[in-house]
């Protein structure tokens, strides 16, 4: 199937908008460096129209019964599935990930819409036991109001689906700024909703200079909640802006996923799971496993096995059959890889695989494996967000936990062991929002996705995802 790249546009107050002398920026295919299209930036007037549409549509959208809102979300899920091949190809052209990963993301996004379609019907309040006869005390859950959402490029279908799904199901209009790197994919998600019958004005999609767009939207009293996925420094900046208007925030930020491999595991099995998990989306995943702490009795064998598998991965254009890892999504990630790996070299890290950019067109980086990296190296402290695995030994449970919890992040952590006692202790002691034991599967629509410490607060999906878009009201009558 060949897909012509659709012209990226803005979607504001029910209209698809482009041209008009607006500033534009090129959208680039990271596998070929070809310009796919020109993305218009929203003007201040565009942003104001999106805000006005959100303000105006809030009373009518909140009044739509939840089962009816759910019907639209479910229909949009069906449309995404019907259009899966088309949407997945656009995502791969924009972001670079292998087509199989994009297809899975379409399915995941459809499931997210279905989850929220149902969950919206469960925005339960409660009736409190009365203190006196005739008194009625009721707790109501109501939509918080228009939500401004900022989604990154690494899951160009899933990130928009999560944010839009929660807001719409709760009865909130949503203004989404997807990443400028992956606009057409996000617009396909919007198109599915529009074709499913979403009323005009409830959803707007805008693009621009991220800091300018977020400053403008967050300064508006129309916006009552913010949902951001991205880096920790930007998250902190948005929280400061949100504080000015006392707006609710959900912050899905970075991590530095530790993986503890104990001495009672089947090494080959752990490697079979770990290598694809590491290089999924070329490591550009906030819950990517990054720091592998392996019991000293297994560490050398584990590192050798990891490196051999990493070297065997087929790296290439995600549209080509058999590609297991695509390029990095944009040149900023190449620069980050160079900076972090040069520094690791200076700190004496052993390079067991990769470590270099792949020559030629495209932002390709070799699947990389490092061993014996000291904690002083930057890569042990900064999220690499790229195809790098770090393998260091540990000798005791306490040491492993100490290393896992050493950083100010706490998003995802993983461990492999057959010991029930170790599993219990890990569950208690690891500081992370999500822990995968003997598995890297930590995200399904019904499970809360979010971090602790500097990795952010609030969760998306799960029952918590809807809660983020609801406020609590207490009504008492005597
Ligand atoms: P970046 O910090 O420049 O941007 C990250 C995302 O935030 C992008 O989508 C960008 O459009 C958006 N953004 C940036 N400044 C913004 C602002 N002032 N207001 C609103 N949105 C803003 O980094 P990058 O080079 O695009 O990505 C690399 C870093 O971002 C990684 O180190 C990683 O920590 C983080 N990141 C995290 C996730 C995640 O899933 N948590 C996803 C993508 C990127």
Coordinates of C-alpha atoms and ligand atoms in Angstrom, one line a residue:
X1 CA 0.0 0.0 0.0
X2 CA 1.5 3.4 -1.0
X3 CA 0.4 6.3 1.1
X4 CA 0.6 9.8 0.0
X5 CA 1.6 12.0 2.8
X6 CA -1.5 14.2 3.7
X7 CA -1.0 17.9 3.8
X8 CA -0.5 18.8 7.5
X9 CA -3.0 21.4 8.7
X10 CA -4.4 23.0 11.8
X11 CA -7.9 21.8 13.0
X12 CA -9.6 24.7 14.8
X13 CA -13.2 25.1 15.8
X14 CA -14.3 22.4 13.3
X15 CA -12.2 23.7 10.4
X16 CA -9.1 22.3 8.7
X17 CA -6.9 25.3 8.3
X18 CA -3.7 26.0 6.3
X19 CA -2.1 28.7 4.2
X20 CA -3.1 32.3 4.8
X21 CA 0.5 33.5 5.1
X22 CA 1.0 31.5 8.3
X23 CA 4.6 30.6 9.3
X24 CA 5.4 27.0 8.3
X25 CA 8.0 24.4 9.2
X26 CA 9.1 21.4 7.2
X27 CA 8.1 17.9 8.4
X28 CA 11.0 15.5 7.7
X29 CA 11.1 11.7 7.3
X30 CA 13.8 10.7 9.7
X31 CA 14.7 7.6 7.6
X32 CA 15.3 9.5 4.4
X33 CA 15.7 13.2 5.4
X34 CA 13.1 13.9 2.7
X35 CA 10.7 16.8 3.4
X36 CA 7.2 15.3 3.6
X37 CA 5.2 18.5 3.9
X38 CA 5.0 22.0 5.3
X39 CA 3.3 22.4 8.7
X40 CA 1.5 25.6 9.3
X41 CA 1.9 27.3 12.7
X42 CA -1.1 28.6 14.5
X43 CA -1.3 32.4 14.8
X44 CA -2.3 34.0 18.0
X45 CA -5.7 34.5 16.4
X46 CA -5.9 30.8 15.6
X47 CA -5.1 29.9 19.3
X48 CA -7.8 32.4 20.4
X49 CA -10.3 30.8 18.1
X50 CA -9.4 27.4 19.5
X51 CA -9.9 28.7 23.1
X52 CA -13.2 30.3 22.2
X53 CA -14.4 27.1 20.6
X54 CA -13.4 25.2 23.7
X55 CA -15.2 27.7 26.0
X56 CA -18.3 27.7 23.9
X57 CA -18.6 24.0 23.4
X58 CA -18.0 23.1 27.0
X59 CA -21.6 23.5 28.3
X60 CA -23.1 21.5 25.4
X61 CA -20.4 18.8 25.5
X62 CA -20.7 18.2 29.2
X63 CA -24.4 17.9 28.7
X64 CA -24.0 15.1 26.2
X65 CA -24.8 11.9 28.1
X66 CA -21.6 9.8 28.8
X67 CA -22.9 6.8 26.9
X68 CA -23.4 9.1 23.8
X69 CA -19.8 10.5 24.2
X70 CA -18.7 6.9 24.5
X71 CA -20.5 6.0 21.3
X72 CA -18.4 8.6 19.4
X73 CA -15.2 7.3 21.0
X74 CA -16.1 3.7 20.1
X75 CA -16.9 4.7 16.5
X76 CA -13.6 6.6 16.3
X77 CA -11.8 3.4 17.5
X78 CA -13.5 1.4 14.7
X79 CA -12.4 4.0 12.2
X80 CA -8.8 3.9 13.4
X81 CA -8.9 0.1 13.0
X82 CA -10.4 0.4 9.5
X83 CA -7.7 2.9 8.6
X84 CA -4.9 1.1 10.4
X85 CA -2.6 0.6 7.5
X86 CA -3.0 4.2 6.3
X87 CA -2.4 5.7 9.8
X88 CA 0.5 3.4 10.6
X89 CA 2.3 4.3 7.4
X90 CA 2.0 8.0 8.1
X91 CA 3.3 7.4 11.6
X92 CA 6.3 5.5 10.3
X93 CA 7.0 8.1 7.7
X94 CA 7.0 10.8 10.3
X95 CA 8.5 9.1 13.3
X96 CA 10.6 6.3 11.8
X97 CA 9.5 3.3 13.9
X98 CA 9.0 0.0 12.1
X99 CA 5.6 -0.4 10.6
X100 CA 4.8 -3.3 12.9
X101 CA 5.2 -1.0 15.9
X102 CA 3.0 1.6 14.3
X103 CA 0.3 -0.9 13.6
X104 CA 0.4 -2.0 17.2
X105 CA 0.1 1.6 18.2
X106 CA -3.0 2.1 16.1
X107 CA -4.6 -0.9 17.9
X108 CA -3.5 0.3 21.3
X109 CA -5.0 3.7 20.5
X110 CA -8.3 2.2 19.4
X111 CA -8.3 0.2 22.7
X112 CA -7.7 3.4 24.6
X113 CA -10.7 5.1 23.0
X114 CA -12.8 2.0 23.9
X115 CA -11.6 2.1 27.5
X116 CA -12.5 5.7 27.9
X117 CA -15.8 5.2 26.1
X118 CA -16.8 2.8 28.9
X119 CA -15.0 4.5 31.7
X120 CA -16.9 7.8 31.1
X121 CA -20.0 6.1 32.2
X122 CA -18.4 5.4 35.5
X123 CA -17.7 8.9 36.7
X124 CA -19.5 8.0 39.9
X125 CA -20.1 10.3 42.7
X126 CA -21.5 9.0 46.1
X127 CA -24.1 9.6 48.6
X128 CA -22.8 10.0 52.2
X129 CA -24.5 8.5 55.2
X130 CA -26.7 11.2 56.6
X131 CA -26.1 12.8 59.9
X132 CA -29.7 13.6 60.5
X133 CA -33.0 12.5 59.1
X134 CA -33.9 14.4 55.9
X135 CA -30.3 15.5 55.2
X136 CA -28.8 14.5 51.9
X137 CA -25.1 14.8 51.3
X138 CA -23.9 14.1 47.8
X139 CA -20.5 14.0 46.2
X140 CA -20.6 14.7 42.4
X141 CA -17.9 14.3 39.8
X142 CA -18.0 16.9 37.1
X143 CA -15.8 17.6 34.1
X144 CA -12.9 19.9 35.0
X145 CA -13.3 22.1 31.9
X146 CA -11.3 22.6 28.7
X147 CA -8.0 20.7 28.7
X148 CA -4.8 21.9 27.0
X149 CA -2.8 18.8 26.1
X150 CA 0.8 18.5 24.8
X151 CA 1.8 15.3 23.2
X152 CA 5.3 14.3 22.1
X153 CA 6.4 12.5 18.9
X154 CA 7.5 9.1 20.2
X155 CA 4.0 7.7 20.2
X156 CA 2.4 9.9 17.6
X157 CA -0.9 8.0 17.6
X158 CA -1.0 6.7 21.2
X159 CA -0.1 9.9 23.0
X160 CA -2.8 12.0 21.3
X161 CA -5.3 9.2 21.9
X162 CA -4.6 9.0 25.6
X163 CA -5.0 12.7 26.1
X164 CA -8.0 13.3 23.9
X165 CA -9.8 10.1 25.1
X166 CA -9.6 11.1 28.7
X167 CA -10.8 14.7 28.2
X168 CA -13.7 13.8 25.8
X169 CA -14.9 10.9 27.9
X170 CA -15.1 13.2 31.0
X171 CA -17.0 15.8 29.1
X172 CA -14.2 18.2 28.6
X173 CA -13.2 20.0 25.3
X174 CA -9.6 19.5 24.4
X175 CA -7.0 21.7 22.6
X176 CA -4.1 19.4 21.6
X177 CA -0.7 20.4 20.5
X178 CA 0.9 17.3 19.1
X179 CA 4.6 17.3 18.3
X180 CA 5.6 19.3 15.2
X181 CA 7.6 16.3 14.1
X182 CA 4.5 14.1 13.8
X183 CA 1.5 16.3 12.9
X184 CA -0.2 14.2 10.2
X185 CA -0.5 11.2 12.5
X186 CA -2.2 13.2 15.2
X187 CA -4.5 14.7 12.6
X188 CA -5.6 11.2 11.6
X189 CA -6.7 10.6 15.2
X190 CA -8.7 13.9 15.0
X191 CA -10.2 12.9 11.7
X192 CA -11.4 9.6 13.1
X193 CA -13.2 11.5 15.8
X194 CA -14.7 14.0 13.5
X195 CA -15.9 11.3 11.2
X196 CA -17.3 9.5 14.2
X197 CA -19.6 12.5 14.9
X198 CA -17.6 14.7 17.4
X199 CA -19.4 18.1 17.5
X200 CA -17.6 21.1 16.2
X201 CA -15.3 23.0 18.6
X202 CA -14.9 20.2 21.1
X203 CA -11.5 19.3 19.8
X204 CA -8.8 21.6 18.2
X205 CA -5.4 20.6 17.0
X206 CA -2.7 23.3 16.9
X207 CA 0.9 23.5 16.1
X208 CA 3.6 26.1 16.5
X209 CA 6.7 27.0 18.5
X210 CA 6.0 24.8 21.6
X211 CA 6.9 27.4 24.2
X212 CA 4.8 30.1 22.5
X213 CA 1.7 27.9 22.1
X214 CA 1.9 26.6 25.7
X215 CA 2.4 30.0 27.1
X216 CA -0.6 31.4 25.2
X217 CA -3.0 28.5 26.1
X218 CA -1.9 28.3 29.7
X219 CA -2.4 32.0 30.2
X220 CA -6.1 31.7 29.3
X221 CA -8.7 31.3 32.0
X222 CA -10.6 29.0 29.6
X223 CA -8.1 26.2 30.2
X224 CA -8.7 24.4 33.5
X225 CA -6.3 21.4 33.2
X226 CA -3.1 20.6 31.4
X227 CA -1.8 17.2 30.4
X228 CA 1.8 17.1 29.2
X229 CA 4.1 14.2 28.1
X230 CA 7.7 15.2 27.5
X231 CA 10.9 16.1 29.2
X232 CA 11.3 17.0 32.9
X233 CA 12.6 20.5 32.3
X234 CA 9.7 21.4 30.1
X235 CA 7.3 19.8 32.5
X236 CA 8.6 22.0 35.3
X237 CA 8.2 25.1 33.1
X238 CA 4.6 24.2 32.3
X239 CA 3.8 23.6 36.0
X240 CA 5.0 27.1 36.8
X241 CA 2.7 28.5 34.1
X242 CA -0.1 26.4 35.4
X243 CA 0.4 27.6 38.9
X244 CA -0.5 31.2 37.8
X245 CA -4.0 30.0 37.0
X246 CA -4.1 27.2 39.6
X247 CA -4.7 24.8 36.8
X248 CA -4.8 21.0 37.3
X249 CA -1.7 19.2 35.8
X250 CA -0.9 15.7 34.7
X251 CA 2.8 15.4 34.1
X252 CA 4.1 12.3 32.2
X253 CA 7.9 13.0 32.1
X254 CA 11.1 11.2 31.6
X255 CA 12.6 8.2 33.3
X256 CA 15.8 6.1 33.4
X257 CA 14.4 2.6 33.6
X258 CA 16.4 0.2 35.9
X259 CA 16.2 -3.5 35.3
X260 CA 17.4 -5.9 38.0
X261 CA 18.3 -9.3 36.9
X262 CA 18.8 -11.8 39.8
X263 CA 20.9 -14.9 39.7
X264 CA 17.9 -17.4 39.6
X265 CA 16.7 -16.5 36.1
X266 CA 16.8 -18.3 32.7
X267 CA 19.3 -15.9 31.1
X268 CA 18.3 -16.7 27.5
X269 CA 14.7 -16.0 28.3
X270 CA 15.5 -12.7 29.9
X271 CA 17.6 -11.7 26.9
X272 CA 14.9 -12.7 24.5
X273 CA 12.6 -10.3 26.2
X274 CA 15.0 -7.5 27.0
X275 CA 16.6 -6.8 23.7
X276 CA 13.4 -6.1 21.7
X277 CA 12.1 -4.1 24.7
X278 CA 15.3 -1.9 24.7
X279 CA 15.4 -1.2 21.0
X280 CA 11.6 -0.7 20.6
X281 CA 11.2 2.7 18.9
X282 CA 15.0 2.9 18.9
X283 CA 14.9 3.4 22.7
X284 CA 12.8 6.6 22.4
X285 CA 10.3 5.4 25.0
X286 CA 9.9 7.0 28.4
X287 CA 9.6 3.5 30.0
X288 CA 12.5 2.1 28.0
X289 CA 14.7 -0.3 30.0
X290 CA 18.1 1.4 30.2
X291 CA 20.2 0.6 33.3
X292 CA 20.5 -3.2 33.5
X293 CA 21.9 -4.3 36.9
X294 CA 22.8 -7.9 36.6
X295 CA 23.9 -10.2 39.4
X296 CA 27.7 -10.5 39.2
X297 CA 27.5 -14.3 38.6
X298 CA 25.6 -13.7 35.3
X299 CA 26.7 -10.3 34.2
X300 CA 29.4 -11.1 31.8
X301 CA 27.3 -13.7 29.9
X302 CA 24.3 -11.4 29.9
X303 CA 26.3 -8.6 28.5
X304 CA 27.8 -10.8 25.8
X305 CA 24.4 -12.2 24.8
X306 CA 22.9 -8.7 24.8
X307 CA 25.6 -7.3 22.5
X308 CA 25.4 -10.2 20.1
X309 CA 21.7 -9.8 19.8
X310 CA 22.0 -6.0 19.4
X311 CA 24.6 -6.4 16.6
X312 CA 22.2 -8.7 14.8
X313 CA 19.3 -6.3 14.7
X314 CA 18.2 -5.1 11.3
X315 CA 18.3 -1.3 11.3
X316 CA 16.6 0.5 8.4
X317 CA 13.6 2.4 7.0
X318 CA 10.6 1.3 9.1
X319 CA 8.5 0.9 5.9
X320 CA 10.8 -1.9 4.7
X321 CA 10.0 -5.5 5.5
X322 CA 12.1 -7.0 8.2
X323 CA 13.3 -3.8 9.8
X324 CA 13.6 -4.3 13.5
X325 CA 14.8 -0.8 14.5
X326 CA 14.3 2.5 12.7
X327 CA 16.1 5.8 12.9
X328 CA 16.0 8.3 15.7
X329 CA 13.1 10.7 15.2
X330 CA 15.1 13.9 14.7
X331 CA 18.6 15.2 14.6
X332 CA 18.4 16.5 18.3
X333 CA 18.5 12.8 19.4
X334 CA 21.6 12.2 17.3
X335 CA 23.3 15.1 19.0
X336 CA 22.3 13.8 22.4
X337 CA 23.6 10.3 21.6
X338 CA 27.0 11.8 20.5
X339 CA 27.3 13.9 23.6
X340 CA 26.3 11.2 26.1
X341 CA 28.4 8.4 24.5
X342 CA 31.5 10.6 24.1
X343 CA 31.2 11.4 27.8
X344 CA 30.7 7.6 28.6
X345 CA 33.9 6.8 26.7
X346 CA 35.8 9.4 28.6
X347 CA 34.6 7.8 31.8
X348 CA 35.9 4.4 30.8
X349 CA 32.7 2.7 29.7
X350 CA 33.3 -0.5 27.7
X351 CA 31.5 -0.4 24.3
X352 CA 30.3 -4.0 23.6
X353 CA 28.2 -3.0 20.5
X354 CA 27.5 0.1 18.4
X355 CA 28.3 3.5 19.7
X356 CA 28.2 5.4 16.4
X357 CA 25.9 7.1 13.9
X358 CA 25.2 4.9 10.9
X359 CA 26.7 6.7 7.8
X360 CA 24.4 7.8 5.0
X361 CA 21.0 9.4 4.8
X362 CA 18.7 9.2 7.8
X363 CA 19.1 9.7 11.5
X364 CA 20.2 6.1 12.2
X365 CA 22.2 5.2 15.3
X366 CA 23.7 1.7 15.9
X367 CA 22.1 -0.4 18.6
X368 CA 24.5 0.3 21.4
X369 CA 25.6 -1.7 24.5
X370 CA 27.8 -0.3 27.2
X371 CA 29.3 -2.2 30.2
X372 CA 30.9 -1.1 33.4
X373 CA 29.7 2.5 33.3
X374 CA 30.6 4.5 36.4
X375 CA 27.8 6.5 38.1
X376 CA 29.7 9.7 37.3
X377 CA 29.1 9.4 33.6
X378 CA 26.3 11.6 32.3
X379 CA 24.5 8.7 30.7
X380 CA 24.0 7.2 34.2
X381 CA 22.1 10.3 35.2
X382 CA 20.4 11.7 32.1
X383 CA 17.7 9.8 30.2
X384 CA 19.4 8.7 27.0
X385 CA 16.1 8.4 25.1
X386 CA 18.0 6.4 22.4
X387 CA 19.1 2.8 21.5
X388 CA 21.6 2.4 24.4
X389 CA 21.7 -0.4 27.0
X390 CA 23.9 0.0 30.0
X391 CA 24.9 -3.2 31.8
X392 CA 26.5 -3.1 35.3
X393 CA 26.9 -5.8 37.9
X394 CA 25.5 -6.0 41.4
X395 CA 26.4 -8.3 44.3
X396 CA 23.5 -7.9 46.8
X397 CA 19.8 -7.2 46.8
X398 CA 20.4 -4.0 48.8
X399 CA 23.0 -2.7 46.3
X400 CA 20.6 -3.4 43.4
X401 CA 17.8 -1.5 45.1
X402 CA 20.1 1.4 46.0
X403 CA 21.2 1.7 42.4
X404 CA 17.7 1.4 41.0
X405 CA 16.5 4.2 43.3
X406 CA 19.6 6.4 43.0
X407 CA 18.2 8.9 40.5
X408 CA 15.5 11.5 41.0
X409 CA 13.3 9.8 38.4
X410 CA 10.7 7.1 39.1
X411 CA 8.8 6.1 36.0
X412 CA 9.2 2.4 35.1
X413 CA 11.4 -0.3 36.7
X414 CA 11.7 -3.9 35.8
X415 CA 13.1 -7.0 37.5
X416 CA 13.6 -10.7 36.7
X417 CA 13.6 -13.3 39.4
X418 CA 11.8 -16.5 40.3
X419 CA 11.9 -15.8 44.0
X420 CA 8.5 -14.9 45.5
X421 CA 10.2 -13.2 48.4
X422 CA 12.4 -11.0 46.1
X423 CA 9.3 -10.1 44.1
X424 CA 7.5 -8.9 47.3
X425 CA 10.5 -6.9 48.4
X426 CA 10.9 -5.3 45.0
X427 CA 7.3 -4.3 44.9
X428 CA 7.7 -2.6 48.3
X429 CA 11.1 -1.0 47.8
X430 CA 11.5 0.2 44.2
X431 CA 10.6 3.8 43.7
X432 CA 8.7 3.8 40.4
X433 CA 5.2 4.4 39.2
X434 CA 5.2 1.2 37.2
X435 CA 7.0 -2.1 37.9
X436 CA 7.3 -5.0 35.5
X437 CA 8.3 -8.3 37.1
X438 CA 9.4 -10.9 34.6
X439 CA 7.8 -8.8 32.0
X440 CA 8.1 -5.5 30.0
X441 CA 4.4 -5.3 29.5
X442 CA 3.5 -2.4 31.8
X443 CA 0.9 -0.5 29.8
X444 CA -2.6 -1.5 28.9
X445 CA -5.6 0.9 28.8
X446 CA -7.0 -0.4 32.1
X447 CA -3.7 0.2 34.0
X448 CA -2.6 3.5 35.3
X449 CA 0.4 4.9 33.5
X450 CA 2.5 7.5 35.3
X451 CA 5.5 8.2 37.4
X452 CA 6.7 9.3 40.8
X453 CA 9.5 11.7 42.0
X454 CA 10.6 13.9 39.1
X455 CA 9.1 11.6 36.5
X456 CA 5.8 13.5 37.2
X457 CA 2.5 13.0 38.8
X458 CA -1.0 11.8 37.9
X459 CA -1.7 8.9 35.6
X460 CA -3.1 8.4 32.2
X461 CA -5.4 5.5 31.4
X462 CA -6.8 3.2 34.1
X463 CA -9.6 4.7 36.3
X464 CA -7.1 7.4 37.2
X465 CA -6.9 8.7 33.7
X466 CA -10.5 9.8 33.8
X467 CA -10.2 11.2 37.3
X468 CA -7.6 13.7 36.0
X469 CA -10.3 15.4 34.0
X470 CA -12.9 15.4 36.8
X471 CA -13.5 17.7 39.7
X472 CA -15.3 16.8 43.0
X473 CA -18.3 18.8 44.1
X474 CA -20.0 18.3 47.5
X475 CA -23.7 19.2 47.7
X476 CA -25.6 19.0 51.0
X477 CA -29.3 19.7 51.5
X478 CA -31.2 19.8 54.7
Ligands
LIG1 P1 12.1 18.6 24.2 O1 12.1 18.7 25.7 O2 12.5 19.7 23.3 O3 10.5 18.2 23.8 C1 9.8 17.2 24.3 C2 8.4 17.4 23.9 O4 7.8 18.5 24.6 C3 8.2 17.7 22.4 O5 7.0 17.0 22.0 C4 8.0 19.2 22.3 O6 7.2 19.6 21.3 C5 7.4 19.5 23.6 N1 7.7 20.8 24.2 C6 9.0 21.4 24.3 N2 8.9 22.6 24.8 C7 7.6 22.8 25.1 C8 6.9 23.9 25.8 N3 7.6 24.9 26.3 N4 5.6 23.8 25.9 C9 4.9 22.7 25.4 N5 5.5 21.7 24.8 C10 6.9 21.7 24.7 O7 12.8 17.3 23.8 P2 12.9 16.4 22.5 O8 14.3 16.5 22.0 O9 11.8 16.6 21.6 O10 12.8 15.0 23.2 C11 13.8 14.5 24.0 C12 13.5 14.5 25.5 O11 12.1 14.7 25.7 C13 13.9 13.2 26.1 O12 15.1 13.4 26.8 C14 12.8 12.8 26.9 O13 13.1 13.0 28.3 C15 11.6 13.7 26.6 N6 10.5 13.0 26.0 C16 9.8 12.3 26.9 C17 8.7 11.6 26.4 C18 7.9 10.8 27.3 O14 7.2 9.9 26.8 N7 7.8 11.0 28.6 C19 8.4 11.6 25.0 C20 9.2 12.4 24.2 C21 10.2 13.1 24.7

